[in-house]
Amino acid sequence: MDGNGRWAKKRLLPRVAGHAQGFERVRNIIEICLDRSIEYVTLFAFSSENWRRPQEEVSRLMGLFVMALESEVSRMHRNGVCLHVVGDLSRFDERLRDLIAEGEQRTRNNQRLTLTICANYGGRWDILNAVNNWRRDNPAAVEVDEQALAPYLSMSYAPEPDLFIRTGGEQRISNFLLWQLAYAELYFTDTLWPDFDAEKLDLAIASFRKRERRFGRTSEQLLER
Ligand code: IPE
Ligand code: MG
């Protein structure tokens, strides 16, 4: 979700106003995904690199996160949303960590849509964390393979993403789900996150549907299957 700051700047508003609008857009996009029967949505809300932003902005983002959890978990629960927050949560304050734990606990049996918020997340962190935890469980083993490592990744409860969308014009992964995006279709749009509405989402989905996913096979092989 990129482009909140620029959205605000265009309107001569402070960056935090862009984040507030970005939060409104999150709410709206979740509703649209529910409507479109999308079963997994994963949002990159805060990267491990975002701590480098001005302290004022970081603390406003944390405040927004707390506010979002306080006000949205009930609605999510009513809508059948199962919430997960993944990332290194140890750096967040206790209030936020408690709210995350409560939200996850409360919505854990919901099955309509699995919503993952990546917070203080980094793809490299995820892989290293998985390797280290695997190591702890398998002290005598010498080598780990893909199948053995997969359950240790932070999103082991979800299938790998089909479609990756980055708003805001940059064409980078920026340390998002590095392992899990191996076969994802990548979609980049100049639309700023607060402007990413239903119509824009449908364009991304339409582009995804037109692509041929071969997973290393040839087109002819796909026809035979
Ligand atoms: C949102 O957009 C990203 C978050 C960390 C929430 P930005 O804050 O990166 O917006 P731009 O890139 O400055 O426009
Ligand atoms: Mg940005």
GROMACS .gro file of N, CA, C and O in nm, residues 130 133-134 137 144-157 179:
model
   76
  130ALA      N    1   1.243  -1.833   0.991
  130ALA     CA    2   1.201  -1.971   0.965
  130ALA      C    3   1.320  -2.066   0.980
  130ALA      O    4   1.310  -2.170   1.046
  133ASN      N    5   1.418  -2.103   1.348
  133ASN     CA    6   1.322  -2.182   1.426
  133ASN      C    7   1.327  -2.330   1.385
  133ASN      O    8   1.313  -2.418   1.471
  134TRP      N    9   1.348  -2.354   1.259
  134TRP     CA   10   1.362  -2.493   1.212
  134TRP      C   11   1.484  -2.557   1.279
  134TRP      O   12   1.478  -2.667   1.329
  137ASP      N   13   1.430  -2.664   1.625
  137ASP     CA   14   1.352  -2.788   1.635
  137ASP      C   15   1.427  -2.910   1.581
  137ASP      O   16   1.387  -3.023   1.609
  144VAL      N   17   1.819  -2.815   0.535
  144VAL     CA   18   1.674  -2.798   0.532
  144VAL      C   19   1.631  -2.792   0.386
  144VAL      O   20   1.704  -2.740   0.302
  145ASP      N   21   1.515  -2.848   0.353
  145ASP     CA   22   1.464  -2.833   0.217
  145ASP      C   23   1.334  -2.751   0.219
  145ASP      O   24   1.285  -2.714   0.325
  146GLU      N   25   1.283  -2.722   0.100
  146GLU     CA   26   1.167  -2.634   0.089
  146GLU      C   27   1.049  -2.682   0.172
  146GLU      O   28   0.986  -2.605   0.244
  147GLN      N   29   1.020  -2.812   0.159
  147GLN     CA   30   0.904  -2.865   0.230
  147GLN      C   31   0.918  -2.856   0.381
  147GLN      O   32   0.821  -2.832   0.452
  148ALA      N   33   1.040  -2.877   0.428
  148ALA     CA   34   1.062  -2.873   0.573
  148ALA      C   35   1.054  -2.729   0.625
  148ALA      O   36   1.011  -2.703   0.737
  149LEU      N   37   1.097  -2.635   0.541
  149LEU     CA   38   1.101  -2.496   0.586
  149LEU      C   39   0.963  -2.428   0.581
  149LEU      O   40   0.931  -2.345   0.666
  150ALA      N   41   0.884  -2.468   0.482
  150ALA     CA   42   0.755  -2.400   0.458
  150ALA      C   43   0.671  -2.381   0.586
  150ALA      O   44   0.618  -2.272   0.608
  151PRO      N   45   0.657  -2.483   0.670
  151PRO     CA   46   0.572  -2.464   0.789
  151PRO      C   47   0.627  -2.360   0.887
  151PRO      O   48   0.553  -2.315   0.975
  152TYR      N   49   0.751  -2.321   0.873
  152TYR     CA   50   0.811  -2.225   0.965
  152TYR      C   51   0.797  -2.081   0.917
  152TYR      O   52   0.828  -1.988   0.989
  153LEU      N   53   0.752  -2.064   0.793
  153LEU     CA   54   0.735  -1.928   0.742
  153LEU      C   55   0.613  -1.864   0.807
  153LEU      O   56   0.519  -1.933   0.848
  154SER      N   57   0.614  -1.732   0.815
  154SER     CA   58   0.512  -1.663   0.894
  154SER      C   59   0.371  -1.681   0.837
  154SER      O   60   0.273  -1.667   0.909
  155MET      N   61   0.359  -1.709   0.708
  155MET     CA   62   0.225  -1.726   0.650
  155MET      C   63   0.197  -1.869   0.609
  155MET      O   64   0.128  -1.894   0.510
  156SER      N   65   0.244  -1.963   0.688
  156SER     CA   66   0.230  -2.105   0.654
  156SER      C   67   0.083  -2.149   0.650
  156SER      O   68   0.050  -2.252   0.593
  157TYR      N   69  -0.005  -2.070   0.709
  157TYR     CA   70  -0.148  -2.104   0.711
  157TYR      C   71  -0.219  -2.069   0.580
  157TYR      O   72  -0.337  -2.100   0.563
  179TRP      N   73   0.982  -1.507  -0.029
  179TRP     CA   74   0.970  -1.651  -0.056
  179TRP      C   75   0.836  -1.681  -0.123
  179TRP      O   76   0.830  -1.748  -0.226
   0.00000   0.00000   0.00000
